[in-house]
Structure formats: C-alpha cells, structure tokens
C-alpha cells in the first residue's frame, strides 16, 4: 500500500509541476516534493521486488502498510508545506 500511495502522490505532484512550469510560475517546492515521492516510490518498488524474490506478493495490502503509507504521505506533505513557506518568506 505504501507503493500505491506514494506513486499516486508522485503522479499528482508531477502533474502539478508541469502545469506550473507551463504557466511559468516558480515551482521549486513542487519539484522537490515530486522528486521526494518518486524516490519513495522507487524505494517501495525495490522492496516489492525483494518480496517477490522471496516468494511473497509484490504489493503488501495490510493495515500496517497502509498506516505506514499515510505516515509517509503526511510527512512528505509537511515537508512540502514547510519548504513552500520558506520559499515564500525568502522571496519576500
């Protein structure tokens, strides 16, 4: 579930990044969050491959993994918000 949550969030930040880029607006915080969530998705993908090699399933659809995914999502969004506030304060 961690992989599903982080991959969906990474895709959402990717769309937001390219929309902001198209409009010519500053997007450092969105870019940072996009890379952060894609890196987490890559990490969970490697974990899934290791699980497959051990004979388990690729996706872990358990309550604990869902809670971990939500914690990762909340932490990433908190870092995104703090970076956005820091960028706005730096620009002012």
Tab-separated table of C-alpha atoms in Angstrom:
chain	number	residue	atom	x	y	z
A	1	UNK	CA	0.000	0.000	0.000
A	2	UNK	CA	2.956	2.321	0.593
A	3	UNK	CA	3.909	1.980	-3.061
A	4	UNK	CA	0.395	2.730	-4.272
A	5	UNK	CA	0.030	5.801	-2.029
A	6	UNK	CA	3.447	7.261	-2.858
A	7	UNK	CA	3.146	6.550	-6.592
A	8	UNK	CA	-0.253	8.260	-6.785
A	9	UNK	CA	1.070	11.240	-4.834
A	10	UNK	CA	4.170	11.396	-7.047
A	11	UNK	CA	1.970	11.376	-10.146
A	12	UNK	CA	-0.173	14.183	-8.703
A	13	UNK	CA	2.903	16.298	-7.934
A	14	UNK	CA	4.253	15.577	-11.431
A	15	UNK	CA	1.059	16.909	-12.993
A	16	UNK	CA	1.203	19.960	-10.714
A	17	UNK	CA	4.863	20.530	-11.609
A	18	UNK	CA	4.230	20.517	-15.343
A	19	UNK	CA	1.142	22.693	-15.010
A	20	UNK	CA	3.114	25.272	-13.024
A	21	UNK	CA	6.004	25.016	-15.476
A	22	UNK	CA	3.615	25.648	-18.357
A	23	UNK	CA	2.312	28.780	-16.610
A	24	UNK	CA	5.868	29.983	-15.966
A	25	UNK	CA	5.500	30.113	-12.194
A	26	UNK	CA	8.136	29.247	-9.604
A	27	UNK	CA	7.863	25.584	-8.728
A	28	UNK	CA	10.870	24.641	-6.591
A	29	UNK	CA	8.728	23.252	-3.775
A	30	UNK	CA	6.563	21.218	-6.137
A	31	UNK	CA	9.662	19.889	-7.900
A	32	UNK	CA	11.250	18.909	-4.591
A	33	UNK	CA	8.089	17.119	-3.433
A	34	UNK	CA	7.745	15.390	-6.809
A	35	UNK	CA	11.294	14.016	-6.586
A	36	UNK	CA	10.829	13.053	-2.960
A	37	UNK	CA	7.694	10.995	-3.683
A	38	UNK	CA	9.180	9.409	-6.830
A	39	UNK	CA	12.227	8.386	-4.762
A	40	UNK	CA	9.937	6.834	-2.142
A	41	UNK	CA	8.044	5.017	-4.906
A	42	UNK	CA	11.310	3.664	-6.277
A	43	UNK	CA	12.309	2.505	-2.809
A	44	UNK	CA	8.981	0.701	-2.261
A	45	UNK	CA	9.284	-0.849	-5.736
A	46	UNK	CA	12.650	-2.337	-4.842
A	47	UNK	CA	11.122	-3.628	-1.608
A	48	UNK	CA	8.331	-5.216	-3.659
A	49	UNK	CA	10.860	-6.879	-5.968
A	50	UNK	CA	12.727	-8.248	-2.952
A	51	UNK	CA	9.427	-9.630	-1.652
A	52	UNK	CA	8.747	-11.313	-4.985
A	53	UNK	CA	12.208	-12.894	-4.959
A	54	UNK	CA	11.416	-14.300	-1.510
A	55	UNK	CA	8.190	-15.828	-2.804
A	56	UNK	CA	5.750	-13.231	-1.459
A	57	UNK	CA	3.469	-10.820	-3.304
A	58	UNK	CA	4.653	-7.547	-4.843
A	59	UNK	CA	2.070	-5.397	-3.052
A	60	UNK	CA	1.562	-5.530	0.696
A	61	UNK	CA	-2.093	-4.678	1.251
A	62	UNK	CA	-2.145	-4.785	5.034
A	63	UNK	CA	-3.352	-2.336	7.645
A	64	UNK	CA	0.186	-1.742	8.906
A	65	UNK	CA	1.462	-0.961	5.410
A	66	UNK	CA	-1.483	1.374	4.826
A	67	UNK	CA	-0.737	3.223	8.064
A	68	UNK	CA	2.919	3.483	7.024
A	69	UNK	CA	1.848	4.871	3.636
A	70	UNK	CA	-0.337	7.501	5.302
A	71	UNK	CA	2.541	8.467	7.618
A	72	UNK	CA	4.868	8.824	4.610
A	73	UNK	CA	2.234	10.912	2.795
A	74	UNK	CA	1.680	13.190	5.804
A	75	UNK	CA	5.426	13.617	6.357
A	76	UNK	CA	6.034	14.431	2.701
A	77	UNK	CA	3.204	16.954	2.612
A	78	UNK	CA	4.525	18.573	5.804
A	79	UNK	CA	7.987	18.920	4.233
A	80	UNK	CA	6.360	20.337	1.091
A	81	UNK	CA	4.397	22.914	3.098
A	82	UNK	CA	7.432	23.952	5.142
A	83	UNK	CA	9.545	24.308	2.002
A	84	UNK	CA	6.802	26.348	0.321
A	85	UNK	CA	6.568	28.682	3.319
A	86	UNK	CA	10.348	29.002	3.403
A	87	UNK	CA	10.434	29.865	-0.325
A	88	UNK	CA	7.703	32.490	0.096
A	89	UNK	CA	9.466	34.027	3.078
A	90	UNK	CA	12.764	34.007	1.182
A	91	UNK	CA	11.146	35.782	-1.790
A	92	UNK	CA	9.578	38.498	0.367
